[in-house]
PDB file of C-alpha atoms in Angstrom:
ATOM      1  CA  UNK A  94     153.725 126.414 117.543  1.00 92.00           C
ATOM      2  CA  UNK A  95     152.467 127.808 120.793  1.00 92.00           C
ATOM      3  CA  UNK A  96     155.200 128.887 123.191  1.00 90.00           C
ATOM      4  CA  UNK A  97     155.989 127.135 126.441  1.00 89.00           C
ATOM      5  CA  UNK A  98     157.421 123.751 125.449  1.00 90.00           C
ATOM      6  CA  UNK A  99     161.188 123.408 125.794  1.00 92.00           C
ATOM      7  CA  UNK A 100     161.832 119.695 126.208  1.00 92.00           C
ATOM      8  CA  UNK A 101     162.512 117.034 128.797  1.00 95.00           C
ATOM      9  CA  UNK A 102     164.371 113.856 129.628  1.00 96.00           C
ATOM     10  CA  UNK A 103     162.420 110.599 129.451  1.00 96.00           C
ATOM     11  CA  UNK A 104     163.419 107.313 131.034  1.00 96.00           C
ATOM     12  CA  UNK A 105     161.398 104.808 128.999  1.00 95.00           C
ATOM     13  CA  UNK A 106     159.220 104.357 125.915  1.00 94.00           C
ATOM     14  CA  UNK A 107     155.995 105.147 127.782  1.00 96.00           C
ATOM     15  CA  UNK A 108     157.395 108.477 129.039  1.00 96.00           C
ATOM     16  CA  UNK A 109     158.550 109.370 125.521  1.00 96.00           C
ATOM     17  CA  UNK A 110     155.058 108.686 124.160  1.00 96.00           C
ATOM     18  CA  UNK A 111     153.507 110.721 126.995  1.00 97.00           C
ATOM     19  CA  UNK A 112     155.870 113.617 126.273  1.00 97.00           C
ATOM     20  CA  UNK A 113     154.820 113.465 122.612  1.00 97.00           C
ATOM     21  CA  UNK A 114     151.168 113.666 123.689  1.00 97.00           C
ATOM     22  CA  UNK A 115     151.969 116.771 125.747  1.00 97.00           C
ATOM     23  CA  UNK A 116     153.916 118.271 122.832  1.00 97.00           C
ATOM     24  CA  UNK A 117     150.794 117.867 120.654  1.00 98.00           C
ATOM     25  CA  UNK A 118     149.043 120.497 122.800  1.00 97.00           C
ATOM     26  CA  UNK A 119     151.514 123.097 121.492  1.00 97.00           C
ATOM     27  CA  UNK A 120     151.195 122.201 117.799  1.00 96.00           C
ATOM     28  CA  UNK A 121     149.266 124.380 115.378  1.00 96.00           C
ATOM     29  CA  UNK A 122     148.205 123.905 111.765  1.00 96.00           C
ATOM     30  CA  UNK A 123     151.009 124.779 109.371  1.00 96.00           C
ATOM     31  CA  UNK A 124     153.825 123.853 111.783  1.00 97.00           C
ATOM     32  CA  UNK A 125     156.902 122.139 110.363  1.00 97.00           C
ATOM     33  CA  UNK A 126     159.216 120.167 112.646  1.00 97.00           C
ATOM     34  CA  UNK A 127     162.688 118.901 111.866  1.00 96.00           C
ATOM     35  CA  UNK A 128     163.640 116.012 114.155  1.00 96.00           C
ATOM     36  CA  UNK A 129     167.355 115.353 114.424  1.00 95.00           C
ATOM     37  CA  UNK A 130     169.291 112.865 116.482  1.00 93.00           C
ATOM     38  CA  UNK A 131     171.027 109.549 116.689  1.00 90.00           C
ATOM     39  CA  UNK A 132     169.540 106.272 115.514  1.00 90.00           C
ATOM     40  CA  UNK A 133     167.061 104.885 118.076  1.00 87.00           C
ATOM     41  CA  UNK A 134     166.975 108.126 120.068  1.00 89.00           C
ATOM     42  CA  UNK A 135     163.167 108.215 120.273  1.00 91.00           C
ATOM     43  CA  UNK A 136     162.069 110.186 117.215  1.00 95.00           C
ATOM     44  CA  UNK A 137     159.423 107.756 115.948  1.00 95.00           C
ATOM     45  CA  UNK A 138     158.264 106.924 119.477  1.00 95.00           C
ATOM     46  CA  UNK A 139     157.789 110.636 120.176  1.00 97.00           C
ATOM     47  CA  UNK A 140     155.790 110.959 116.939  1.00 97.00           C
ATOM     48  CA  UNK A 141     153.541 108.105 118.103  1.00 97.00           C
ATOM     49  CA  UNK A 142     152.797 110.217 121.168  1.00 97.00           C
ATOM     50  CA  UNK A 143     152.166 113.338 119.095  1.00 98.00           C
ATOM     51  CA  UNK A 144     149.655 111.471 116.951  1.00 98.00           C
ATOM     52  CA  UNK A 145     147.986 110.007 120.026  1.00 98.00           C
ATOM     53  CA  UNK A 146     147.709 113.552 121.395  1.00 98.00           C
ATOM     54  CA  UNK A 147     146.115 114.604 118.090  1.00 98.00           C
ATOM     55  CA  UNK A 148     143.418 111.911 118.456  1.00 97.00           C
ATOM     56  CA  UNK A 149     144.926 109.418 116.009  1.00 97.00           C
ATOM     57  CA  UNK A 150     144.401 105.966 117.504  1.00 93.00           C
ATOM     58  CA  UNK A 151     145.627 103.670 114.749  1.00 94.00           C
ATOM     59  CA  UNK A 152     149.060 102.158 114.173  1.00 92.00           C
ATOM     60  CA  UNK A 153     151.949 104.572 113.613  1.00 94.00           C
ATOM     61  CA  UNK A 154     155.067 103.322 111.865  1.00 90.00           C
ATOM     62  CA  UNK A 155     158.267 104.899 110.674  1.00 90.00           C
ATOM     63  CA  UNK A 156     158.250 105.727 106.963  1.00 90.00           C
ATOM     64  CA  UNK A 157     161.870 104.603 106.628  1.00 88.00           C
ATOM     65  CA  UNK A 158     161.042 102.582 103.500  1.00 87.00           C
ATOM     66  CA  UNK A 159     157.913 104.372 102.257  1.00 90.00           C
ATOM     67  CA  UNK A 160     159.557 107.791 102.869  1.00 93.00           C
ATOM     68  CA  UNK A 161     156.224 109.479 103.696  1.00 95.00           C
ATOM     69  CA  UNK A 162     153.250 108.498 105.869  1.00 96.00           C
ATOM     70  CA  UNK A 163     150.112 110.623 105.990  1.00 97.00           C
ATOM     71  CA  UNK A 164     147.797 110.540 109.000  1.00 97.00           C
ATOM     72  CA  UNK A 165     144.274 111.919 109.280  1.00 96.00           C
ATOM     73  CA  UNK A 166     144.415 113.152 112.872  1.00 96.00           C
ATOM     74  CA  UNK A 167     142.993 116.300 114.486  1.00 94.00           C
ATOM     75  CA  UNK A 168     145.033 118.012 111.755  1.00 94.00           C
ATOM     76  CA  UNK A 169     146.538 116.308 108.697  1.00 97.00           C
ATOM     77  CA  UNK A 170     149.986 115.060 109.746  1.00 98.00           C
ATOM     78  CA  UNK A 171     152.714 114.335 107.197  1.00 97.00           C
ATOM     79  CA  UNK A 172     155.499 112.138 108.619  1.00 97.00           C
ATOM     80  CA  UNK A 173     158.645 112.074 106.483  1.00 95.00           C
ATOM     81  CA  UNK A 174     161.796 110.030 107.095  1.00 94.00           C
ATOM     82  CA  UNK A 175     165.033 111.013 105.331  1.00 92.00           C
ATOM     83  CA  UNK A 176     167.204 108.253 106.823  1.00 90.00           C
ATOM     84  CA  UNK A 177     167.431 106.262 103.574  1.00 85.00           C
ATOM     85  CA  UNK A 178     166.982 109.100 101.094  1.00 83.00           C
ATOM     86  CA  UNK A 179     169.223 112.137 101.282  1.00 81.00           C
ATOM     87  CA  UNK A 180     169.209 113.069  97.584  1.00 84.00           C
ATOM     88  CA  UNK A 181     167.691 116.551  97.532  1.00 87.00           C
ATOM     89  CA  UNK A 182     166.678 116.301  93.873  1.00 89.00           C
ATOM     90  CA  UNK A 183     164.620 113.199  94.601  1.00 86.00           C
ATOM     91  CA  UNK A 184     162.733 114.983  97.393  1.00 88.00           C
ATOM     92  CA  UNK A 185     162.004 117.870  95.051  1.00 87.00           C
ATOM     93  CA  UNK A 186     160.707 115.458  92.379  1.00 89.00           C
ATOM     94  CA  UNK A 187     158.587 113.671  94.993  1.00 86.00           C
ATOM     95  CA  UNK A 188     156.827 116.986  95.665  1.00 85.00           C
ATOM     96  CA  UNK A 189     158.162 117.736  99.133  1.00 89.00           C
ATOM     97  CA  UNK A 190     157.152 121.383  98.894  1.00 91.00           C
ATOM     98  CA  UNK A 191     153.526 120.388  98.306  1.00 93.00           C
ATOM     99  CA  UNK A 192     153.358 119.101 101.886  1.00 95.00           C
ATOM    100  CA  UNK A 193     154.304 122.466 103.375  1.00 95.00           C
ATOM    101  CA  UNK A 194     150.911 124.138 103.684  1.00 93.00           C
ATOM    102  CA  UNK A 195     148.899 126.004 106.289  1.00 94.00           C
ATOM    103  CA  UNK A 196     146.644 122.943 106.644  1.00 95.00           C
ATOM    104  CA  UNK A 197     149.288 120.290 107.389  1.00 97.00           C
ATOM    105  CA  UNK A 198     151.602 119.512 110.244  1.00 98.00           C
ATOM    106  CA  UNK A 199     154.857 118.211 108.771  1.00 98.00           C
ATOM    107  CA  UNK A 200     157.303 116.196 110.876  1.00 98.00           C
ATOM    108  CA  UNK A 201     160.594 115.233 109.257  1.00 96.00           C
ATOM    109  CA  UNK A 202     162.933 112.679 110.822  1.00 95.00           C
ATOM    110  CA  UNK A 203     166.607 113.095 109.939  1.00 92.00           C
ATOM    111  CA  UNK A 204     165.845 116.656 108.821  1.00 93.00           C
ATOM    112  CA  UNK A 205     169.545 117.539 108.915  1.00 91.00           C
ATOM    113  CA  UNK A 206     169.878 115.550 105.650  1.00 89.00           C
ATOM    114  CA  UNK A 207     167.653 118.028 103.821  1.00 89.00           C
ATOM    115  CA  UNK A 208     168.343 121.262 105.675  1.00 87.00           C
ATOM    116  CA  UNK A 209     168.420 123.397 102.519  1.00 88.00           C
ATOM    117  CA  UNK A 210     164.870 122.316 101.596  1.00 91.00           C
ATOM    118  CA  UNK A 211     163.336 123.090 104.984  1.00 91.00           C
ATOM    119  CA  UNK A 212     161.120 126.172 105.324  1.00 93.00           C
ATOM    120  CA  UNK A 213     162.490 129.089 107.344  1.00 92.00           C
ATOM    121  CA  UNK A 214     159.795 128.607 109.989  1.00 91.00           C
ATOM    122  CA  UNK A 215     160.880 125.037 110.827  1.00 95.00           C
ATOM    123  CA  UNK A 216     161.047 124.138 114.521  1.00 96.00           C
ATOM    124  CA  UNK A 217     164.036 121.896 115.240  1.00 96.00           C
ATOM    125  CA  UNK A 218     163.814 119.226 117.916  1.00 96.00           C
ATOM    126  CA  UNK A 219     166.985 117.405 118.983  1.00 96.00           C
ATOM    127  CA  UNK A 220     166.985 113.849 120.338  1.00 96.00           C
ATOM    128  CA  UNK A 221     169.904 112.247 122.177  1.00 95.00           C
ATOM    129  CA  UNK A 222     170.713 109.231 124.328  1.00 92.00           C
ATOM    130  CA  UNK A 223     171.430 110.049 127.964  1.00 91.00           C
ATOM    131  CA  UNK A 224     171.744 106.382 128.972  1.00 89.00           C
ATOM    132  CA  UNK A 225     170.509 102.995 127.750  1.00 86.00           C
ATOM    133  CA  UNK A 226     166.840 103.899 128.360  1.00 88.00           C
ATOM    134  CA  UNK A 227     166.978 107.652 128.901  1.00 92.00           C
ATOM    135  CA  UNK A 228     166.434 110.188 126.104  1.00 94.00           C
ATOM    136  CA  UNK A 229     166.790 113.956 126.036  1.00 95.00           C
ATOM    137  CA  UNK A 230     164.321 115.703 123.733  1.00 96.00           C
ATOM    138  CA  UNK A 231     164.928 119.436 123.346  1.00 94.00           C
ATOM    139  CA  UNK A 232     163.366 122.175 121.220  1.00 94.00           C
ATOM    140  CA  UNK A 233     166.267 124.079 119.654  1.00 89.00           C
ATOM    141  CA  UNK A 234     166.431 127.826 120.073  1.00 68.00           C
ATOM    142  CA  UNK A 235     165.376 129.698 116.953  1.00 58.00           C
TER     143      UNK A 235
END
């Protein structure tokens, strides 16, 4: 990930998507992101913006039930959601490590549920509610 992005507070869905688009400018092939935060704190909405910023113009949905969505954007993007599946052995059997490559961008929602399986070079992004519509999205210090 290129340096310079630290985070921001957004006040609505459109701002969260726009911030995700801006974040996409800092992403590089091989990056792994662990998104952590409360339910409905903007993680999937932010990912929609990232994909828009990476020239993906189709529908983006949360892989809450499918566990993994793959998108053919400017770079291959692997979107993983651990909300419903926190059994580490299952992730290993599903081939999680195969997604971590120099060619993919991997974004994992609820990454705190699989911390021990995350690569050392993971960038952690924290999402929190500031008010009913406002969200704080911050890149954690590494």
